[in-house]
Short mmCIF file of C-alpha atoms in Angstrom, two decimals:
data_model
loop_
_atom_site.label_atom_id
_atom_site.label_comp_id
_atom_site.label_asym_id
_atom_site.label_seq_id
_atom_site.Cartn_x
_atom_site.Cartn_y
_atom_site.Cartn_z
CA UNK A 28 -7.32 3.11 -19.54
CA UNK A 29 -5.60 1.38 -22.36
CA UNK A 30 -4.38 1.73 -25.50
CA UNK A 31 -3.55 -0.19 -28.60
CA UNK A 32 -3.61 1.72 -32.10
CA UNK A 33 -7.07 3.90 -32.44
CA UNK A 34 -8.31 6.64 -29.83
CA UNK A 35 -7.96 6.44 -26.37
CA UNK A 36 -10.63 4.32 -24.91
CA UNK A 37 -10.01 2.17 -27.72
CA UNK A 38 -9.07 -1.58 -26.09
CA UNK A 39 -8.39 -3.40 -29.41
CA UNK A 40 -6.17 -6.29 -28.54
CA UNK A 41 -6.70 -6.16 -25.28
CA UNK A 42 -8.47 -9.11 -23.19
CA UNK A 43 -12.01 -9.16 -22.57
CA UNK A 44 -13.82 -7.81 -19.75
CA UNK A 45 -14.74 -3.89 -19.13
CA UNK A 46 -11.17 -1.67 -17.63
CA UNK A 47 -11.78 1.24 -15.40
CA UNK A 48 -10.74 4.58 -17.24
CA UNK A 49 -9.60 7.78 -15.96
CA UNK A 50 -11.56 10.70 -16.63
CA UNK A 51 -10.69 12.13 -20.38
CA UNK A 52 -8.16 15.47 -19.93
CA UNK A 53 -9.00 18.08 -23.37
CA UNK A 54 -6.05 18.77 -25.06
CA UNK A 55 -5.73 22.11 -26.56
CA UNK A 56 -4.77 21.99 -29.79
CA UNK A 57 -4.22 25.56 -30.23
CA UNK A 58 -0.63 24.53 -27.43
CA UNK A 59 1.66 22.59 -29.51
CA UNK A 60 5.22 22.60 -29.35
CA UNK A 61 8.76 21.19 -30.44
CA UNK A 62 9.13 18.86 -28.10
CA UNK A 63 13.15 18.96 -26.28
CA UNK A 64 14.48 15.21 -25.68
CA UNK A 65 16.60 14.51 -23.12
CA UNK A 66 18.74 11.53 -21.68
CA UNK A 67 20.02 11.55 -17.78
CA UNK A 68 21.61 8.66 -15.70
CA UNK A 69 18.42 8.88 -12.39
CA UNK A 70 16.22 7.25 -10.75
CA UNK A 71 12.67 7.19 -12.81
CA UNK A 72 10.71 7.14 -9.54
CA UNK A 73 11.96 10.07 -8.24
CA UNK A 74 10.66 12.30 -12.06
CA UNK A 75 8.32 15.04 -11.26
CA UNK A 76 6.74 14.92 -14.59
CA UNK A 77 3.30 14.70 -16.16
CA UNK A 78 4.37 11.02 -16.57
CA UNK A 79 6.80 8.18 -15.93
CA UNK A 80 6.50 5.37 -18.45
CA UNK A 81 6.60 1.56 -16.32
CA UNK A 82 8.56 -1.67 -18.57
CA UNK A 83 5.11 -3.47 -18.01
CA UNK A 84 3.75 -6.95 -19.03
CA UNK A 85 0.50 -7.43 -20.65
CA UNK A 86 -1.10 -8.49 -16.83
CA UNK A 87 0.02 -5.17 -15.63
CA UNK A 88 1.59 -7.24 -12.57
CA UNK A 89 3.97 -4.92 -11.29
CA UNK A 90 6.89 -7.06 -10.87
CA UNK A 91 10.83 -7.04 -11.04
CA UNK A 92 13.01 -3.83 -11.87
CA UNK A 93 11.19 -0.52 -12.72
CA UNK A 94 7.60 -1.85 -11.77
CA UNK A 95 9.20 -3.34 -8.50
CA UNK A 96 11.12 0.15 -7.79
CA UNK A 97 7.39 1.51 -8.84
CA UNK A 98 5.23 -0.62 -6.31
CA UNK A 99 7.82 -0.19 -3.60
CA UNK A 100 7.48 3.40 -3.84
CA UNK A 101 4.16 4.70 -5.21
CA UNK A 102 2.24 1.91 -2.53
CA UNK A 103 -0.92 0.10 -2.91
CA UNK A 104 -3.04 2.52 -5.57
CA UNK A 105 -1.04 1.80 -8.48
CA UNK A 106 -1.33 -1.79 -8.49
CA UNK A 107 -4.95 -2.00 -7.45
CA UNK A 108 -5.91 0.39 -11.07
CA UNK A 109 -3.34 -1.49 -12.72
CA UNK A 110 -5.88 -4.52 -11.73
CA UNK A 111 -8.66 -3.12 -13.06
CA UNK A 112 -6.92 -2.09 -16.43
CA UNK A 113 -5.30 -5.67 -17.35
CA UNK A 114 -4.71 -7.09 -19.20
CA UNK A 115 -3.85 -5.54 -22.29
CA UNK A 116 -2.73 -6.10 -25.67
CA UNK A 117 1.11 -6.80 -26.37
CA UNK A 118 2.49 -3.53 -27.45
CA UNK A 119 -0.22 -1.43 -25.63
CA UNK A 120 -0.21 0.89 -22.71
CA UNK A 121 -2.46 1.70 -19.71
CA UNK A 122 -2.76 4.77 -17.62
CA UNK A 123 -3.03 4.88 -14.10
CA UNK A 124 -2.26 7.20 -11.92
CA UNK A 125 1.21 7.76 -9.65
CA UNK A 126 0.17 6.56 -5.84
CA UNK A 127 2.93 8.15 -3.83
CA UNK A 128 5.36 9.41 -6.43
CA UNK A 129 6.63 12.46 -7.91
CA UNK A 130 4.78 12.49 -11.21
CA UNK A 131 1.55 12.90 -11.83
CA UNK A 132 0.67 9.66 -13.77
CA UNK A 133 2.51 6.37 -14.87
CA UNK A 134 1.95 5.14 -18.75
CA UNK A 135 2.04 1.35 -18.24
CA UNK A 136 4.08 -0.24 -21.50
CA UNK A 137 3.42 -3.61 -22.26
CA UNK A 138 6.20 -4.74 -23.96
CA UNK A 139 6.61 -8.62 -22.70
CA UNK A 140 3.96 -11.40 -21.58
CA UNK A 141 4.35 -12.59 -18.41
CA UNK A 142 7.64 -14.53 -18.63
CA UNK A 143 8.45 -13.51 -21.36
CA UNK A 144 10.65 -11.29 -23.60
CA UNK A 145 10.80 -8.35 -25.24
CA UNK A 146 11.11 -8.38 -29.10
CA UNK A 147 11.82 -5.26 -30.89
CA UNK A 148 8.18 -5.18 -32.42
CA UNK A 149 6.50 -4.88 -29.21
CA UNK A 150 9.60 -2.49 -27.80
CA UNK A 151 8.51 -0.34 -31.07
CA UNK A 152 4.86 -0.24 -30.24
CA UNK A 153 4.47 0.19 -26.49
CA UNK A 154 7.28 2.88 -26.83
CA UNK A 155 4.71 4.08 -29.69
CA UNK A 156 1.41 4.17 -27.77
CA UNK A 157 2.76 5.28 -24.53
CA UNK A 158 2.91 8.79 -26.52
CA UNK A 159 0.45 8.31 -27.96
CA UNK A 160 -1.94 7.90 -25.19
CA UNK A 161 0.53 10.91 -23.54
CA UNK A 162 -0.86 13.26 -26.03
CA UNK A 163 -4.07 12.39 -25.82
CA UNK A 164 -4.33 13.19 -22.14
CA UNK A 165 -2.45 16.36 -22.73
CA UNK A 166 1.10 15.73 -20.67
CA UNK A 167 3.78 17.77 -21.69
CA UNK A 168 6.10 15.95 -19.59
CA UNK A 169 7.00 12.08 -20.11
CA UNK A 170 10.26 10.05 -18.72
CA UNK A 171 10.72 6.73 -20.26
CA UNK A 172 12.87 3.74 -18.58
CA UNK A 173 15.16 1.48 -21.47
CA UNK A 174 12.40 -0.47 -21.97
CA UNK A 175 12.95 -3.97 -21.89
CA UNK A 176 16.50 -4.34 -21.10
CA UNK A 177 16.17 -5.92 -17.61
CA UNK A 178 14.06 -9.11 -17.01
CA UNK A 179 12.84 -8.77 -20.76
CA UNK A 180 15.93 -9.66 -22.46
CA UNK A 181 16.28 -6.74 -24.78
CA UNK A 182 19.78 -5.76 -25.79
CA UNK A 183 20.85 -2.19 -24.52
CA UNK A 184 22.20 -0.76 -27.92
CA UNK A 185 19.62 -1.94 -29.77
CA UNK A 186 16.50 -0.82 -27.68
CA UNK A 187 18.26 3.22 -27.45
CA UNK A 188 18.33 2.98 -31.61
CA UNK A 189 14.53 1.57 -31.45
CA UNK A 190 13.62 3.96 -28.65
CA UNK A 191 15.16 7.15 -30.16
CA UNK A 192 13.77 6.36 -33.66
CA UNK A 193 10.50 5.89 -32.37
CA UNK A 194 10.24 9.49 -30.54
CA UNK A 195 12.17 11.52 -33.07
CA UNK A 196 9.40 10.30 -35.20
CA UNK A 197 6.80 11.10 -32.90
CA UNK A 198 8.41 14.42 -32.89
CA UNK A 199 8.87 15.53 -36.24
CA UNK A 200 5.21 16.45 -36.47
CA UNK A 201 2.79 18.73 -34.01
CA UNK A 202 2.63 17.87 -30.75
CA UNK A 203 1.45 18.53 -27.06
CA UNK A 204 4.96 17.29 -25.59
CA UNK A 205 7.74 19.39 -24.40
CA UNK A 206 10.08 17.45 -23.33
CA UNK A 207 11.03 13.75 -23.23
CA UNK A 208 12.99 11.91 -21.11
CA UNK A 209 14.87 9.07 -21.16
CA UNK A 210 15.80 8.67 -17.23
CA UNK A 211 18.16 6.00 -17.22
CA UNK A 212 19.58 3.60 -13.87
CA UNK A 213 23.68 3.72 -14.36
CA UNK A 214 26.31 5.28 -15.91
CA UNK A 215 26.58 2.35 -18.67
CA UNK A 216 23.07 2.64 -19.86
CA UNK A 217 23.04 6.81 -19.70
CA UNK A 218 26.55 6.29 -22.32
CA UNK A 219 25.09 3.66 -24.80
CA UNK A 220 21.60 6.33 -25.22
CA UNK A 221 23.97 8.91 -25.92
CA UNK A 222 26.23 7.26 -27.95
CA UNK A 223 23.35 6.55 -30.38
CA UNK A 224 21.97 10.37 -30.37
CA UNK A 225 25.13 10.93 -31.40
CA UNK A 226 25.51 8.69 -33.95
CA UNK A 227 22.27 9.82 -35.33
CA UNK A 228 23.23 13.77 -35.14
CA UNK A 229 26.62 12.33 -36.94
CA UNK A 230 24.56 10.71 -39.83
CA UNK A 231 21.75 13.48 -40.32
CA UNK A 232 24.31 15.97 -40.88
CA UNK A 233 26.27 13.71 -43.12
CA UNK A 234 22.90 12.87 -44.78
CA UNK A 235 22.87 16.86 -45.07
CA UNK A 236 25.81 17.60 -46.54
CA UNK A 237 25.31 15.50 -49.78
CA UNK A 238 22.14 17.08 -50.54
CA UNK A 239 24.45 20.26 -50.71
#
């Protein structure tokens, strides 16, 4: 099941050929909520949430860092549907479910070809329609990796800013979500996240105080 602007089941941008989708969840409209988020120095794998989000190329090879961490633990099942999904568009996500792990599902995030890096346009959409495609399958629960910061090249600082932009956004209207996650490996990546919320809080209530 992939995703790239449209509905779910929409595979605009993404190569030819016919994916294998997952079975539709409803999501009831009448549950929506203001959704908590939350950054934590952890181990993704080990989230026991509706969904972990995997820094994923367009081939949906699970490869180095999170994917590898992802493979190693979750065995054989999620690389065989991840197979049958790719490729995708760049800046799309697939869904496939979790193999061994803790969560439930894992939102595949195609933020880099195959050898490639991560630019902050494609960081900004597979961030984008990995919640989107979350709230169309109903989760409530999503934990997202700093996308792009490993083997894609993406500067730290600057991929928390895009990151946290693009789910406060998400946020500000209704949604299915209660809480996201960003779950992140080391104390250094944990501090720059937080360091931008705060910067953000900092210049909201700033912002704030001069409409007084």
């Amino acid at each position: 099941m992939a995703l790239r602007g449209g509905t779910l089941g929409d595979h605009t941008g993404a190569a030819s050929g016919s994916p294998r989708a997952l079975a539709r969840a409803p999501v009831d409209r009448h549950h929506l909520f203001m959704a908590r988020v939350t950054i934590r120095e952890g181990d993704l794998t080990e989230q026991a949430v509706d969904a972990i989000v995997n820094a994923a190329n367009t081939q949906l090879t699970l490869g180095s860092g999170v994917a590898s961490a992802i493979r190693e633990k979750a065995g054989p099942q999620v690389q065989a549907e991840c197979d049958a999904n790719g490729p995708i568009g760049l800046g799309g996500a697939a869904l496939t479910t979790a193999g061994n792990l803790l969560a439930s599902h894992v939102i595949h995030a195609a933020g880099m070809q195959p050898g490639g890096k991560v630019s902050e346009e494609s960081l900004r959409d597979s961030t984008r329609h990995s919640l989107e495609l979350a709230e169309e399958r109903g989760f409530e629960t999503v934990a997202f990796p700093a996308i792009g910061t490993g083997v894609g090249g993406f500067p730290l600082q600057r991929c928390a800013e895009v990151m946290l932009y693009v789910v406060n956004q998400h946020i500000a209207g209704a949604t299915a979500l209660r809480e996201i996650s960003f779950v992140l490996w080391g104390e250094p990546a944990y501090r720059v996240f937080e360091q931008v919320r705060d910067a953000d809080k900092i210049r909201l209530q700033l912002e704030m105080l001069r409409k007084k």
